[in-house]
CSV table of C-alpha atoms in Angstrom, one decimal:
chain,number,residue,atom,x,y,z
A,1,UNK,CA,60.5,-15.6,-2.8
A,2,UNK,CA,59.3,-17.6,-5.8
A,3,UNK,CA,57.4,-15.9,-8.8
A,4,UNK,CA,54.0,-18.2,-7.8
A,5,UNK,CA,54.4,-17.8,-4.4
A,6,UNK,CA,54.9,-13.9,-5.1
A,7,UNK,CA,51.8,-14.2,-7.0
A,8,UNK,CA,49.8,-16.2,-4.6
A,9,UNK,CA,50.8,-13.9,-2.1
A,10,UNK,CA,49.4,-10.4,-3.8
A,11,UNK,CA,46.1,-12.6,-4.6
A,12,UNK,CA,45.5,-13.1,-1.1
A,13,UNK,CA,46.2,-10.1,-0.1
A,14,UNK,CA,43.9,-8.5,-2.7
A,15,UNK,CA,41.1,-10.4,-1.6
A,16,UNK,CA,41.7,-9.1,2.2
A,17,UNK,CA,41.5,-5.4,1.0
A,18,UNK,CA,38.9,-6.3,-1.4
A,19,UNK,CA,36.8,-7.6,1.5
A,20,UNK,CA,37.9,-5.0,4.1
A,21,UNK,CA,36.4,-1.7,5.1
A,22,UNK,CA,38.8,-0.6,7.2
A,23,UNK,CA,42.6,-0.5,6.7
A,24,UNK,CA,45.1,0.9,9.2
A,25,UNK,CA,48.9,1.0,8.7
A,26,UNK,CA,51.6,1.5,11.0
A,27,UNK,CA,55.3,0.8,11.2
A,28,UNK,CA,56.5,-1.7,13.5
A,29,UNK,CA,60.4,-1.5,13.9
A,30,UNK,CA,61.5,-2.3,17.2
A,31,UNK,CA,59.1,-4.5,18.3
A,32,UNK,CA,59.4,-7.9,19.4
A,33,UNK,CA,58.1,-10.9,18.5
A,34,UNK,CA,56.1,-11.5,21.9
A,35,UNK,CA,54.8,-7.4,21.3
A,36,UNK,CA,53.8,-9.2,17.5
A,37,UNK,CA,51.9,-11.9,18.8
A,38,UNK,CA,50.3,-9.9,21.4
A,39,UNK,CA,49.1,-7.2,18.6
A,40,UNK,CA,48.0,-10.2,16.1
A,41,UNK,CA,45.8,-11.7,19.4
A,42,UNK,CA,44.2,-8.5,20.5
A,43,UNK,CA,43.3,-7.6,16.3
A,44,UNK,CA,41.7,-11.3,16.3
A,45,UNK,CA,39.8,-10.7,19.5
A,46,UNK,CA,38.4,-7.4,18.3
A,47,UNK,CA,37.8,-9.4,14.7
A,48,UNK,CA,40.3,-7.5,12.9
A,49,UNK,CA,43.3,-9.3,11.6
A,50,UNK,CA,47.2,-7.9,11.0
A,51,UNK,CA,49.0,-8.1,7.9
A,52,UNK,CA,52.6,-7.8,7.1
A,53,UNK,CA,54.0,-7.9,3.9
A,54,UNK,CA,56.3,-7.1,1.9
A,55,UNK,CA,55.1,-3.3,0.5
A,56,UNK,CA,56.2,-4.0,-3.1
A,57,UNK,CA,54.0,-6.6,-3.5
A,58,UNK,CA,51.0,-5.0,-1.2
A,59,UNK,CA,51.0,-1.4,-3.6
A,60,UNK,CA,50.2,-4.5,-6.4
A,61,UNK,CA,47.4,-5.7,-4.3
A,62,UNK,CA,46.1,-2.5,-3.6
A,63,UNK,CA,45.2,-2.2,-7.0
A,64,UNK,CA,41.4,-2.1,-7.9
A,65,UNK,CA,40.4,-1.9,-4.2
A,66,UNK,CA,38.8,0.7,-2.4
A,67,UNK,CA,41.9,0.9,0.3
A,68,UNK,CA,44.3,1.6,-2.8
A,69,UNK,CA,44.9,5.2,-0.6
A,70,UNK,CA,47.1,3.6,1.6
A,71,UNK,CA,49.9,2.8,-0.6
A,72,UNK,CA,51.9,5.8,-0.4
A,73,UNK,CA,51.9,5.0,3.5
A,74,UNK,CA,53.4,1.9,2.8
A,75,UNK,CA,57.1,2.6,3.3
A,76,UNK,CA,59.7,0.9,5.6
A,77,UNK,CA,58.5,-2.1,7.8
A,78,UNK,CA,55.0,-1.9,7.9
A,79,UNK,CA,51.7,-3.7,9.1
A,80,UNK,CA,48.7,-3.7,7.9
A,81,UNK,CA,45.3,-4.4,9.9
A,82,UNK,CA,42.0,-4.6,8.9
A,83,UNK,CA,38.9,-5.4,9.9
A,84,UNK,CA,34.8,-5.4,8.6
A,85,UNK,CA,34.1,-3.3,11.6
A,86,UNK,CA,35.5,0.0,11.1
A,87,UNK,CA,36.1,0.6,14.5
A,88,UNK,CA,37.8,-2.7,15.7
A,89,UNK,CA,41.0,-2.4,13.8
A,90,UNK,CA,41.7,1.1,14.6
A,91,UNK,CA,40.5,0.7,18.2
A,92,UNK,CA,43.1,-2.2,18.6
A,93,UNK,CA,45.8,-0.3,17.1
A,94,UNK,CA,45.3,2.8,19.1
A,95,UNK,CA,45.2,0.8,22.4
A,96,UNK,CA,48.6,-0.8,21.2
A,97,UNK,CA,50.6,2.6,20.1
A,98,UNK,CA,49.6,3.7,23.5
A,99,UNK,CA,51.6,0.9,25.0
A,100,UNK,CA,54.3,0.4,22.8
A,101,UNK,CA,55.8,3.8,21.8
A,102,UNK,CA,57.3,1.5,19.0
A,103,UNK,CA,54.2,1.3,17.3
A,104,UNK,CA,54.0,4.3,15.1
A,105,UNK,CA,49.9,4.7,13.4
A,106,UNK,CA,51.1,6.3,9.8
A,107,UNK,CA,47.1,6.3,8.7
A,108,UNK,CA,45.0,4.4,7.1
A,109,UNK,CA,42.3,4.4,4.3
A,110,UNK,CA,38.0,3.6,5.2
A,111,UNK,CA,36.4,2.7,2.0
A,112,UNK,CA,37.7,5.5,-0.4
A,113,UNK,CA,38.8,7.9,2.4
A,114,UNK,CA,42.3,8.7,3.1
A,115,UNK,CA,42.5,9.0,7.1
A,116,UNK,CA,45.9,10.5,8.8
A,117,UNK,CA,46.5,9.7,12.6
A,118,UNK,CA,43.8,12.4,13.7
A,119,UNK,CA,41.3,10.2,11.4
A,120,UNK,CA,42.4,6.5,13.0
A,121,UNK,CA,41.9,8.1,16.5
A,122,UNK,CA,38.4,9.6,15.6
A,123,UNK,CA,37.3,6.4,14.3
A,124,UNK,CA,39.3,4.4,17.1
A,125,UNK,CA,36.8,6.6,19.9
A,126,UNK,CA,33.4,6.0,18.4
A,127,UNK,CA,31.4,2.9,19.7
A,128,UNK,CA,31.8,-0.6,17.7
A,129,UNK,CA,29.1,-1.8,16.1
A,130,UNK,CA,28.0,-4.2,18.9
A,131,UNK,CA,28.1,-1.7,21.1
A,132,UNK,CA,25.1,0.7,18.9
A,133,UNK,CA,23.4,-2.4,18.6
A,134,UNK,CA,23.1,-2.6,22.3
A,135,UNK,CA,22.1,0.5,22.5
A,136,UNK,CA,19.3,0.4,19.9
A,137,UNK,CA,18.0,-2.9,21.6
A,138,UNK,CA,18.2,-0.9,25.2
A,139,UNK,CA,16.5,1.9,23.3
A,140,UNK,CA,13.3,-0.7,22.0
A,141,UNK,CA,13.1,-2.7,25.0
A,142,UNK,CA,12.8,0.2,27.4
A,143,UNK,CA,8.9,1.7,26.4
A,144,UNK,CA,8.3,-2.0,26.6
A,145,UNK,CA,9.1,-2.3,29.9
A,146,UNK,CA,7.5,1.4,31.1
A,147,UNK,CA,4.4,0.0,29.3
A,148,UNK,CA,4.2,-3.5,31.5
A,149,UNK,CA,5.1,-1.2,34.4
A,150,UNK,CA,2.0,1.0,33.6
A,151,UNK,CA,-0.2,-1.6,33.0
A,152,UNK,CA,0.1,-3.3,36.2
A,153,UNK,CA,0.7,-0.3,38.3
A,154,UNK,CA,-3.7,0.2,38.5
A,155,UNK,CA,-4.0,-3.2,39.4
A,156,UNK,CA,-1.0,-3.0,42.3
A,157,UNK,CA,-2.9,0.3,43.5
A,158,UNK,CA,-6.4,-1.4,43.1
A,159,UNK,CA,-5.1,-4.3,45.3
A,160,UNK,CA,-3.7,-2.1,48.2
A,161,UNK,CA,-6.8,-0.4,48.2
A,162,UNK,CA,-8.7,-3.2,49.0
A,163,UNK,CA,-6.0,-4.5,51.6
A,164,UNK,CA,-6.5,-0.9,53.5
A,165,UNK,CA,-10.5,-1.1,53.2
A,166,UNK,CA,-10.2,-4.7,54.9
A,167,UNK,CA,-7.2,-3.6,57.4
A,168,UNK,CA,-10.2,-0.7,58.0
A,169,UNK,CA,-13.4,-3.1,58.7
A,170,UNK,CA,-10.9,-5.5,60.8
A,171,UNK,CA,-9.7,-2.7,63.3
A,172,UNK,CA,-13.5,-1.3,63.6
């Protein structure tokens, strides 16, 4: 590898740790390629992405970033994946190791926090962010609804009232 392209490479990856808030990393020897692209596909789908590099030049990208933690981690063939949500990258990972024993989760760093294995797998079994979000809106919209149910529930009773009163006068 070229000096610049060295140099462009640790850029780019410092403005994907710079940008991150969650970083897991895991070694990957063994895998294949297809296992690769699957893992890359699932991160993307889950809006997390999958980094590998070479770790030299990811401990000098680490540098003046909140996910500096993880560079101790980064020894032998490693990946990296990160995402914005901090539970979509270590959701995805977690899913994969369980399929591919080949997979190994090391840890991985959220903001300024170190996480081991136990830590990934915490943050792996919490709800995503969309999913909370549904949750509040279910939580806002349901009083609305028992109020419009209230509200019309007099005016339902008041109408079968008057359907019995008449159903009264016509059998008379």
């Amino acid at each position: 590898m070229e000096r610049a392209a060295k140099k462009e490479a640790v850029e780019q990856l410092n403005g994907v740790f710079k940008a991150t808030s969650v970083a897991v990393v895991a070694q990957y020897s063994g895998l294949t390629v297809a296992q690769m692209q699957k893992l890359r596909t699932q991160m993307k789908l889950a809006g997390a992405s999958v980094k590998v590099s070479k770790n030299r030049l990811a401990r000098i990208a680490l540098e003046g970033t909140d996910v500096v933690a993880i560079g101790p981690m980064l020894k032998g063939p490693t990946v990296i994946a990160t995402s914005n949500d901090p539970v979509a990258a270590p959701k995805v990972a977690i899913e994969f190791a369980k399929a591919n024993e080949k997979f190994v989760i090391i840890g991985g760093s959220m903001g300024k926090t170190v996480l081991n294995v136990d830590g990934v797998k915490a943050l792996a079994s919490l709800p995503s962010l969309d999913e909370l979000r549904a949750k509040i809106v279910g939580l806002i919209v349901a009083p609305a609804t028992k109020l419009a149910q209230l509200a019309n529930a007099p005016a339902g009773k008041l109408a079968r009232v008057i359907q019995a009163h008449a159903s009264k006068g016509e059998a008379a």
